[in-house]
mmCIF file of C-alpha atoms in Angstrom:
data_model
loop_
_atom_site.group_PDB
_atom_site.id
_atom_site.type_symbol
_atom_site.label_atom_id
_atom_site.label_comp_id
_atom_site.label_asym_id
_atom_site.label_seq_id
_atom_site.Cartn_x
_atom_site.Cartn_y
_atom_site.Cartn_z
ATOM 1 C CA UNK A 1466 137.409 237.331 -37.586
ATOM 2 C CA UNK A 1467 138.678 236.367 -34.040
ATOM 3 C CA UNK A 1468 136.295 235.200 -31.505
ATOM 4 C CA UNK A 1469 137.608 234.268 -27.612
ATOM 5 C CA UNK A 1470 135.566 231.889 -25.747
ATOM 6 C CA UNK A 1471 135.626 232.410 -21.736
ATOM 7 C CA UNK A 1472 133.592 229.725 -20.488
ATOM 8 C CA UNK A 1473 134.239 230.731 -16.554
ATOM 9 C CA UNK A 1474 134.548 234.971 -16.759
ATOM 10 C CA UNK A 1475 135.729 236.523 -13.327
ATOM 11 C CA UNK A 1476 135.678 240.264 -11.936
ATOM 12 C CA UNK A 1477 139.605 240.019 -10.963
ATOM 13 C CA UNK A 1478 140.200 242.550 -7.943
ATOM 14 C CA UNK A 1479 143.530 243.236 -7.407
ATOM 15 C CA UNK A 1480 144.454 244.485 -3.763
ATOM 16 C CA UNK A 1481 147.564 246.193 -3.513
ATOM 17 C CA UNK A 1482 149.525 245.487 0.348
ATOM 18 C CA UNK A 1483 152.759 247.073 1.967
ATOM 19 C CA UNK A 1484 153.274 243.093 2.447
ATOM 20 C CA UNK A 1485 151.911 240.050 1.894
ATOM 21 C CA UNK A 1486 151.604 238.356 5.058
ATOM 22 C CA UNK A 1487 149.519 235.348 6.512
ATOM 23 C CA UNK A 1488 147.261 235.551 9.832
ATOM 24 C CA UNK A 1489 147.379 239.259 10.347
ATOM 25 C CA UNK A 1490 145.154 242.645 8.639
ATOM 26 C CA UNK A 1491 146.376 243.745 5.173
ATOM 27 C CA UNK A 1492 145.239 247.328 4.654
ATOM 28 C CA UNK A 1493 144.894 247.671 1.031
ATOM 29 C CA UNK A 1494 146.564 251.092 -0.245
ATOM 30 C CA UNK A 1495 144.903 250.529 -3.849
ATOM 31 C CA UNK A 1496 142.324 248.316 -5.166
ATOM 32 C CA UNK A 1497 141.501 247.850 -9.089
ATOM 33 C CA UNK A 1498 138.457 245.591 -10.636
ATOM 34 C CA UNK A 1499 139.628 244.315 -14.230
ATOM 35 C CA UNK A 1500 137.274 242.200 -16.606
ATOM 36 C CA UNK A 1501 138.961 238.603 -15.859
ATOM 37 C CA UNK A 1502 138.895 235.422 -17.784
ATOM 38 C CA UNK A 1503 141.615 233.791 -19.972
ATOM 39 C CA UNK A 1504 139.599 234.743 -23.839
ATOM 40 C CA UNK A 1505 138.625 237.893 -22.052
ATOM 41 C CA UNK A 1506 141.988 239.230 -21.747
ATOM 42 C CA UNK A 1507 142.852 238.210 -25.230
ATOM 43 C CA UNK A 1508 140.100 240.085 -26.609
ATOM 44 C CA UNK A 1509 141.679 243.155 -24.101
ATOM 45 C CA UNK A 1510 145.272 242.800 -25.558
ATOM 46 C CA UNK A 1511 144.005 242.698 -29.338
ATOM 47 C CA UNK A 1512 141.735 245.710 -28.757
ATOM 48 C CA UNK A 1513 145.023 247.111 -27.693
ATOM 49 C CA UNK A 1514 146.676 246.771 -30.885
ATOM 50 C CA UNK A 1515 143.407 247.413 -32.898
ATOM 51 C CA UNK A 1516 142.428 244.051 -33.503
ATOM 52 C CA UNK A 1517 138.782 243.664 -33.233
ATOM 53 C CA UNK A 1518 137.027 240.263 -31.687
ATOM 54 C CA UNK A 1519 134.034 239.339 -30.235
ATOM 55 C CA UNK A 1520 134.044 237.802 -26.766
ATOM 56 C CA UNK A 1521 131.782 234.583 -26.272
ATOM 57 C CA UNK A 1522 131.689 233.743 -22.699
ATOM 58 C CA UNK A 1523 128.900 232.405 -19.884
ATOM 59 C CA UNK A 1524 127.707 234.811 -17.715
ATOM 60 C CA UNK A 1525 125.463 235.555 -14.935
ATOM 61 C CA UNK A 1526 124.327 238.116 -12.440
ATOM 62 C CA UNK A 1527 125.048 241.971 -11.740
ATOM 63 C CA UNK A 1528 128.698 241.067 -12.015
ATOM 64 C CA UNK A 1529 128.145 239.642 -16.028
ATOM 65 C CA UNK A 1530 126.820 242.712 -16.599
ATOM 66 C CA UNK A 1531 129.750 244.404 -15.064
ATOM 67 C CA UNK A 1532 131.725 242.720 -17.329
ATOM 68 C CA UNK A 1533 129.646 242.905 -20.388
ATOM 69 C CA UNK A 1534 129.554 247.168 -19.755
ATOM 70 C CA UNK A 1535 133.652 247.035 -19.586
ATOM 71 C CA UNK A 1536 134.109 245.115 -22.628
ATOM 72 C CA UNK A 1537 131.831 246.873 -24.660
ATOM 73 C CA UNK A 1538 133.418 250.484 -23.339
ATOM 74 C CA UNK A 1539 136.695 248.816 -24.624
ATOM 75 C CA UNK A 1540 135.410 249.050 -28.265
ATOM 76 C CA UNK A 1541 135.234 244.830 -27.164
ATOM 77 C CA UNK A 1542 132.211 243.221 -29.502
ATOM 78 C CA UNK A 1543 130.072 240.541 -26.878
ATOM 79 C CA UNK A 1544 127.855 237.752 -27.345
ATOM 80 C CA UNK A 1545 126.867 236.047 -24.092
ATOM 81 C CA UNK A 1546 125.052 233.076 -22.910
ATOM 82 C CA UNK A 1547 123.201 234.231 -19.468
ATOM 83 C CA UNK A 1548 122.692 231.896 -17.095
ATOM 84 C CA UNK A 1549 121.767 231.432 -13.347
ATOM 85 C CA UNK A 1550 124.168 232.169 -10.498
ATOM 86 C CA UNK A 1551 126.228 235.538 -10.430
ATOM 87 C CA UNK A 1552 129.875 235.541 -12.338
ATOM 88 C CA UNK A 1553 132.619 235.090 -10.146
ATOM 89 C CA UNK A 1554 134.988 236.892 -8.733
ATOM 90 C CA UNK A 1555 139.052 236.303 -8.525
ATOM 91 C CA UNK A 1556 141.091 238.487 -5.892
ATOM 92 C CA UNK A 1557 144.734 238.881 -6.049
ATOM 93 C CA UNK A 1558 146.745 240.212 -3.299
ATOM 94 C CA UNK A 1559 150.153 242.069 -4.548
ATOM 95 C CA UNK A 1560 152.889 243.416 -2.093
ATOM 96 C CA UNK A 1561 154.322 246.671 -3.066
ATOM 97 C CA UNK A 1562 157.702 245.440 -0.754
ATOM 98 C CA UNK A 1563 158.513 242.173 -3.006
ATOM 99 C CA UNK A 1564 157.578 240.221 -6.249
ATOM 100 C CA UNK A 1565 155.174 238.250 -3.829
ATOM 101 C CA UNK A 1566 151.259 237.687 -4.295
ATOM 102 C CA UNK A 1567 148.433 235.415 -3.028
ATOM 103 C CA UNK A 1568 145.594 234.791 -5.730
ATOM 104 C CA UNK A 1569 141.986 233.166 -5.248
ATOM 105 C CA UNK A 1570 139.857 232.157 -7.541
ATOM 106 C CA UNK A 1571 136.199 231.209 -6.980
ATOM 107 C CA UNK A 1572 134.557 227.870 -8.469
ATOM 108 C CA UNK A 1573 132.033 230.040 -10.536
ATOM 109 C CA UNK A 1574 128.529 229.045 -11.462
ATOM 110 C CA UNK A 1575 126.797 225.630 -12.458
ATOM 111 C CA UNK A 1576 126.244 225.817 -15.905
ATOM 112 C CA UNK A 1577 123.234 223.894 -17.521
ATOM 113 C CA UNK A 1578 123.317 221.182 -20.187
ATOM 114 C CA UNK A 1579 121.081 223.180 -22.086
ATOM 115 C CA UNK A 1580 123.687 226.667 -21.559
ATOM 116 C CA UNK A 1581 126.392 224.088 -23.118
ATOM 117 C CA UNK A 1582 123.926 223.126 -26.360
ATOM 118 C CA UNK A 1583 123.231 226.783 -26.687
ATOM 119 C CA UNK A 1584 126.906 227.629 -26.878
ATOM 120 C CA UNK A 1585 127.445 225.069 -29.346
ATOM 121 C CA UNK A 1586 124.972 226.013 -31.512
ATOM 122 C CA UNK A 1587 126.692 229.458 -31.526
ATOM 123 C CA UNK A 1588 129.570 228.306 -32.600
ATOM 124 C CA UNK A 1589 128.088 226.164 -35.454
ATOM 125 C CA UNK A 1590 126.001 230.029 -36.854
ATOM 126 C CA UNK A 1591 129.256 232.242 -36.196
ATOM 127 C CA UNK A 1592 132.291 230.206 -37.319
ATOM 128 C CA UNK A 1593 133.313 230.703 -41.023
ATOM 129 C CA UNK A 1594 136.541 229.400 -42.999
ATOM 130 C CA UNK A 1595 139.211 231.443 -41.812
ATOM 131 C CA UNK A 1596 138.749 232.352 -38.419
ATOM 132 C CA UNK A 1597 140.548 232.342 -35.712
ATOM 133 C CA UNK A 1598 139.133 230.852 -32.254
ATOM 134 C CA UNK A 1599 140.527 231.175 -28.924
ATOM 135 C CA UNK A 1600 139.355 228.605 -26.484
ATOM 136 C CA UNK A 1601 141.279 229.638 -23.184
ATOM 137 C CA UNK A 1602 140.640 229.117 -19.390
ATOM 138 C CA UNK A 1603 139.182 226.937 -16.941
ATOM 139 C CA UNK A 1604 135.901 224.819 -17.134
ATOM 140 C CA UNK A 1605 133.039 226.489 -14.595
ATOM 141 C CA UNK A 1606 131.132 223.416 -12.967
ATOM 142 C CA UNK A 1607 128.568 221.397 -14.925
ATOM 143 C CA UNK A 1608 130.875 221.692 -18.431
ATOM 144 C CA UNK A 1609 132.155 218.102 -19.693
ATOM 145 C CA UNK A 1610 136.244 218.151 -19.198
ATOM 146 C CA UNK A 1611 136.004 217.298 -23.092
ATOM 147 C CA UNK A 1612 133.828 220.103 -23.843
ATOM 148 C CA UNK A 1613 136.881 222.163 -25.520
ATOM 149 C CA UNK A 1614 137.740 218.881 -27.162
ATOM 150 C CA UNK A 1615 134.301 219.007 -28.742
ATOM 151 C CA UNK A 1616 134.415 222.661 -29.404
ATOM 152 C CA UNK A 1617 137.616 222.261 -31.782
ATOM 153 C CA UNK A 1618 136.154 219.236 -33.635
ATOM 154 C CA UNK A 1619 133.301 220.966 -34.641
ATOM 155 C CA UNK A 1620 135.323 224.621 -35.064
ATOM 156 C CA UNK A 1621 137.525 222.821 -37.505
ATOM 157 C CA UNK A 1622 134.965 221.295 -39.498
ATOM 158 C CA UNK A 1623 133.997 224.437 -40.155
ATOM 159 C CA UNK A 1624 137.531 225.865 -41.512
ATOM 160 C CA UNK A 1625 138.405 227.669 -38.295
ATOM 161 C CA UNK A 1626 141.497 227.778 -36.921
ATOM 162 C CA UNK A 1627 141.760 226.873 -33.207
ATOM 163 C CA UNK A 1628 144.397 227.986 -30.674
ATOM 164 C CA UNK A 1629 143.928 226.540 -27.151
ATOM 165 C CA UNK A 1630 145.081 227.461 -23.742
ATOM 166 C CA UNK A 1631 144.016 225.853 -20.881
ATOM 167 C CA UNK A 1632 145.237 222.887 -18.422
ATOM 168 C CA UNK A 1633 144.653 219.912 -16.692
ATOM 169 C CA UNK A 1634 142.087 217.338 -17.694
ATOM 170 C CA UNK A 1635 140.514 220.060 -20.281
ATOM 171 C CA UNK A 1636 143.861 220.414 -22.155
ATOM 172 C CA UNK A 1637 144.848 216.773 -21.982
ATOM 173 C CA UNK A 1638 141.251 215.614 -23.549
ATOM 174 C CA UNK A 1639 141.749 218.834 -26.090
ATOM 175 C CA UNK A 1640 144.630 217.485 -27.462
ATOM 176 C CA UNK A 1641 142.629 214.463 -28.907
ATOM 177 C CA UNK A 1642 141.202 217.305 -31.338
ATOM 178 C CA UNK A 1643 144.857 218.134 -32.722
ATOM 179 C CA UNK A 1644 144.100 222.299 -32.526
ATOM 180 C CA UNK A 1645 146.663 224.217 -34.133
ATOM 181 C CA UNK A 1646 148.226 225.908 -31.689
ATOM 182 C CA UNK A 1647 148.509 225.354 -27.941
ATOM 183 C CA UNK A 1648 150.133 227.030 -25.271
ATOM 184 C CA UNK A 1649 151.268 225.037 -21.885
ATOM 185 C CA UNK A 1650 153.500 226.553 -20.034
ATOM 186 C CA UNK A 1651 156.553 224.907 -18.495
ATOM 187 C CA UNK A 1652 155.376 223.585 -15.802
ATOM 188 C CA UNK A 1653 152.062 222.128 -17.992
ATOM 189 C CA UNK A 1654 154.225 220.689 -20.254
ATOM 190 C CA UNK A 1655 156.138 218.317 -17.756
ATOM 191 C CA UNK A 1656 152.788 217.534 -16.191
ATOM 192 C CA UNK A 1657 151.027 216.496 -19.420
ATOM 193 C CA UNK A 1658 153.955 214.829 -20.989
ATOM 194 C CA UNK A 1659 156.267 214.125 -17.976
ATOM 195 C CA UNK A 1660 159.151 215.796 -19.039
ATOM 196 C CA UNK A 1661 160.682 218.225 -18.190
ATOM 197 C CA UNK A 1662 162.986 219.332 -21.112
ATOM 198 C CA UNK A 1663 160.854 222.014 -23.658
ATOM 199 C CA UNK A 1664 162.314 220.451 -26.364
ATOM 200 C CA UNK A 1665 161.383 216.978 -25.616
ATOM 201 C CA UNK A 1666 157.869 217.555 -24.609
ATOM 202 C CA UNK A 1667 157.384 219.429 -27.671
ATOM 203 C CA UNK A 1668 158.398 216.232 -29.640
ATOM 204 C CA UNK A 1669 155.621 214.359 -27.559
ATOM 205 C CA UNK A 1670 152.833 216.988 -28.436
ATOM 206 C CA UNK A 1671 154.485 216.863 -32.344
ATOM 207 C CA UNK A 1672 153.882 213.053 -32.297
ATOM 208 C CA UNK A 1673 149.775 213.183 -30.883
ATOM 209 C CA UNK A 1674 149.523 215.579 -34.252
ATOM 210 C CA UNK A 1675 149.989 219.488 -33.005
ATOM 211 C CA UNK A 1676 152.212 221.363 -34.973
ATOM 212 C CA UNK A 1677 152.625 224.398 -33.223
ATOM 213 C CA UNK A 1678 153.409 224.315 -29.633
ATOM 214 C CA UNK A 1679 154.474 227.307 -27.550
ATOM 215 C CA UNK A 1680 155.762 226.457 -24.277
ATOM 216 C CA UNK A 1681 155.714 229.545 -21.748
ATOM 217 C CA UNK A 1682 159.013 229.540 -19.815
ATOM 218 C CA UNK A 1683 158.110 232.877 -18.376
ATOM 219 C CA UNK A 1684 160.427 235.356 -17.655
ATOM 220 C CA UNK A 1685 162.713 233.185 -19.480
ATOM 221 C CA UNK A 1686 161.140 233.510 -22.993
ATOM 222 C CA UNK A 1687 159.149 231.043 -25.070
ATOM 223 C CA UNK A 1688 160.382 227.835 -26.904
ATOM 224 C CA UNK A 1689 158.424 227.177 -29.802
ATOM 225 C CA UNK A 1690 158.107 224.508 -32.104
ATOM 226 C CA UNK A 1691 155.993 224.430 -35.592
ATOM 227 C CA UNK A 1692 156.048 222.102 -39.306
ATOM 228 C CA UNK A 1693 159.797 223.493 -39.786
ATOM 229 C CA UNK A 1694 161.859 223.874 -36.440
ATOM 230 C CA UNK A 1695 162.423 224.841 -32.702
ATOM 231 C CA UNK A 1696 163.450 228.075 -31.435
ATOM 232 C CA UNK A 1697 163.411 229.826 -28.497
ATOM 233 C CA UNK A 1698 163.244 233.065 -28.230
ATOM 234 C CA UNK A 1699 164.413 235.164 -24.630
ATOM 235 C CA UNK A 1700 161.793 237.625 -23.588
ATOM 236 C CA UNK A 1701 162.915 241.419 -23.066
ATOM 237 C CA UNK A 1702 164.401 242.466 -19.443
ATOM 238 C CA UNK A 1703 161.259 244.281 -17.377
ATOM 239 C CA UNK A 1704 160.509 245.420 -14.066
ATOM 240 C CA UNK A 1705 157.973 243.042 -13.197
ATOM 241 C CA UNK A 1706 154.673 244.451 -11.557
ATOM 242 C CA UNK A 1707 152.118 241.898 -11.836
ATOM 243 C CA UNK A 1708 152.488 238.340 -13.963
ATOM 244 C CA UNK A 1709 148.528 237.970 -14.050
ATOM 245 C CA UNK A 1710 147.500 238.013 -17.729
ATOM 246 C CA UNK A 1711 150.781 237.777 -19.201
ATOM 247 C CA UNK A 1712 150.588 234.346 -20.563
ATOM 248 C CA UNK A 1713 146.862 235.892 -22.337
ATOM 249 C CA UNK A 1714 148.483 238.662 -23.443
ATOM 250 C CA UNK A 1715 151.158 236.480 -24.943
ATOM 251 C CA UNK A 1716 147.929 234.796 -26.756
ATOM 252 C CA UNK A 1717 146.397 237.772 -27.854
ATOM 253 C CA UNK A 1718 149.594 239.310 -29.760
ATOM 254 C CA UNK A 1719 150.333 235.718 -31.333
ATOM 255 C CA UNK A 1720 147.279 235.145 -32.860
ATOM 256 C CA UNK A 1721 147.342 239.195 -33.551
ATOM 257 C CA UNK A 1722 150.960 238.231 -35.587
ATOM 258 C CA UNK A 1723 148.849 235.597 -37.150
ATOM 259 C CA UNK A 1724 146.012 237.277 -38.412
ATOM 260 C CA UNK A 1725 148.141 239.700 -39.740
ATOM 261 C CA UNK A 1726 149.829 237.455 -41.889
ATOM 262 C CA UNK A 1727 153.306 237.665 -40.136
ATOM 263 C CA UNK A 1728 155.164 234.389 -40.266
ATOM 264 C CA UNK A 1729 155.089 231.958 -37.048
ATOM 265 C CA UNK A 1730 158.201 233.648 -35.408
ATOM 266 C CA UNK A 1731 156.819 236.999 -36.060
ATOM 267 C CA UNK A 1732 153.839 236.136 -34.562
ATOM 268 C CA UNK A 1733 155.655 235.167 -31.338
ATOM 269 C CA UNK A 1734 157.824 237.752 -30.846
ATOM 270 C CA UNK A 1735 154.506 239.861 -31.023
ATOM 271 C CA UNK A 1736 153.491 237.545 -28.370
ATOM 272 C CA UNK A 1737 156.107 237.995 -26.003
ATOM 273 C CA UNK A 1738 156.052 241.407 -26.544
ATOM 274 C CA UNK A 1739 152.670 241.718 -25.299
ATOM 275 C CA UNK A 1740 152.963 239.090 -22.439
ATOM 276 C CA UNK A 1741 156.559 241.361 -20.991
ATOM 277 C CA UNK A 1742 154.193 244.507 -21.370
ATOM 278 C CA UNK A 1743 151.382 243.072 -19.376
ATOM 279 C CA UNK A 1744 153.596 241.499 -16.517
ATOM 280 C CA UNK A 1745 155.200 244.794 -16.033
ATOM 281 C CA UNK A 1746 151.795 246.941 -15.349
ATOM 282 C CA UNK A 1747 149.379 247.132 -12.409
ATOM 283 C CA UNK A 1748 146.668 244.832 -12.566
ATOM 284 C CA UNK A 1749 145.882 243.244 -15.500
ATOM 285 C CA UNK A 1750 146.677 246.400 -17.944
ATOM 286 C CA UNK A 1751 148.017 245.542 -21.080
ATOM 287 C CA UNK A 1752 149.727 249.328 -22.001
ATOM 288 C CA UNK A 1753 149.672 250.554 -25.362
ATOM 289 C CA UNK A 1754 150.699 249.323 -28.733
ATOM 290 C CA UNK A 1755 153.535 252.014 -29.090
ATOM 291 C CA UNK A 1756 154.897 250.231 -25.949
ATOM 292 C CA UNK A 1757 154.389 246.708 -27.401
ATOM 293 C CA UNK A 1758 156.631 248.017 -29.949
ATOM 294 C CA UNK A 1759 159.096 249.073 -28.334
ATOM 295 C CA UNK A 1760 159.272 245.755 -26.444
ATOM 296 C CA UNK A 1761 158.829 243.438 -29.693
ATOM 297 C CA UNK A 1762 162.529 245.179 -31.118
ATOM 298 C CA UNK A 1763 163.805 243.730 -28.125
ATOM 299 C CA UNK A 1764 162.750 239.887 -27.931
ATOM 300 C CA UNK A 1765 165.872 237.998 -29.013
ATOM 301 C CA UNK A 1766 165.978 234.681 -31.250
ATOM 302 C CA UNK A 1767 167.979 231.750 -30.147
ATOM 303 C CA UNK A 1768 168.304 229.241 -32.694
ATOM 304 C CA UNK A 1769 168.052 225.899 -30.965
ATOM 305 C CA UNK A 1770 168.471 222.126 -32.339
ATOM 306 C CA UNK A 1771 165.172 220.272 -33.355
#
């Protein structure tokens, strides 16, 4: 089974302008509400290519419920923790003219000690040998920045496989838990490890104990770097629309490649695949699986030097 945790869920609205432009009225031609949240769009892409999960996530207010209703019309399994305060709400700003965009993401709510227990205790009655867990996104207010760091101790006691995506202080203390796969991007990377080469910061996560590291290079591609070698692999040309969600996507058709016992480069290219698709739609829409496809015969393999 796959579960994604999204411990700070958003509404993201997505306003689409002639122009982006500061200190002046932006008359939206188009506006779209998409169920936001790092695990929640990993859960999206899998249901894409008919790969069920279940979506753990806090949530409060009319706007959790929002969220809960789109998930669940998505064929997307839930299992909440409610808590006080309303769910937040992200806004993007896209201009139709250029590749340019403004995004702004509210804090979110306080979340309780006792919501945090709760969500532990979840974990400890749903994880089995076997499974894969997604712990993705950004820490809401009143969650310890080691709480994902406690999450994959206690996941992998259990036999579950962990594959984390997040940043900052919450990735840097989540290390300490050695998950098996992570996911910085470039710019991450050189922050955690101060340096600046993919191939040299993947040495530095390599010696703290994680084995597979994907580091995003965006349009670029991916280098990855497991037990055996490094690669990098080039991403396929698109038209880009909107890079929200990509790098989830990209999360969601790895650990799709995984589940489906396709070997770790498979399972990238799968991942790529998914995060081209979703950069080059409205929104965050992830398209279909015929058009992952299509895109996944297309992501080249560069052979690089360990």
């Amino acid at each position: 089974m796959i579960y994604t945790v999204t411990l700070n869920p958003a509404i993201d609205r997505e306003y689409s302008v002639a122009k982006v432009a500061f200190n002046s009225v932006l008359r939206a031609g188009s506006t779209r509400n998409d169920p936001g949240g790092k695990g929640f769009n990993v859960s999206r892409m899998l249901a894409v290519l008919d790969q069920p999960s279940t979506a753990l996530a806090f949530a409060g207010g009319s706007a959790g419920r929002w969220l809960e209703g789109q998930l669940n019309d998505l064929g997307i399994a839930t299992d909440f923790i409610w808590v006080d305060g309303e769910t937040r709400i992200n806004t993007t700003v896209v201009s139709g003219e250029d590749d340019d965009y403004l995004k702004v993401n509210e804090a979110g709510p306080k979340i309780s000690s006792d919501s945090v227990s709760t969500l532990l205790s979840k974990i400890e009655s749903l994880a089995q040998p076997g499974d894969w867990w997604v712990l993705a996104g950004s820490l809401p207010p009143g969650v310890p920045s080691d709480f994902y760091a406690q999450m994959t101790k206690r996941l992998k006691q259990l036999g579950a496989s962990v594959f984390l995506d997040t940043s900052g202080e919450p990735l840097s203390a989540g290390l300490h838990a050695k998950p098996h796969w992570i996911k910085p991007n470039e710019h991450e990377a050189a922050e955690l490890t101060g340096l600046t080469d993919p191939g040299q910061a993947a040495e530095w996560f390599d010696k703290l104990g994680i084995k597979n590291v994907a580091i995003s290079l965006g349009s670029k591609g991916v280098f990855f770097v497991d037990e055996d070698d490094s690669h990098r692999l080039l991403s396929p040309k698109i038209v880009e629309q909107n890079p929200i969600g990509a790098g989830d996507a990209f999360v969601g058709g790895t650990v799709y490649g995984l589940v489906n016992s396709e070997t770790s480069i498979d399972a990238i290219r799968w991942g790529i695949a998914c995060g081209a698709m979703a950069a080059s739609r409205p929104g965050t829409d992830f398209g279909t699986k015929k058009e992952v496809k299509e895109l996944r015969s297309k992501v080249a393999l560069e052979k690089t030097e360990a």
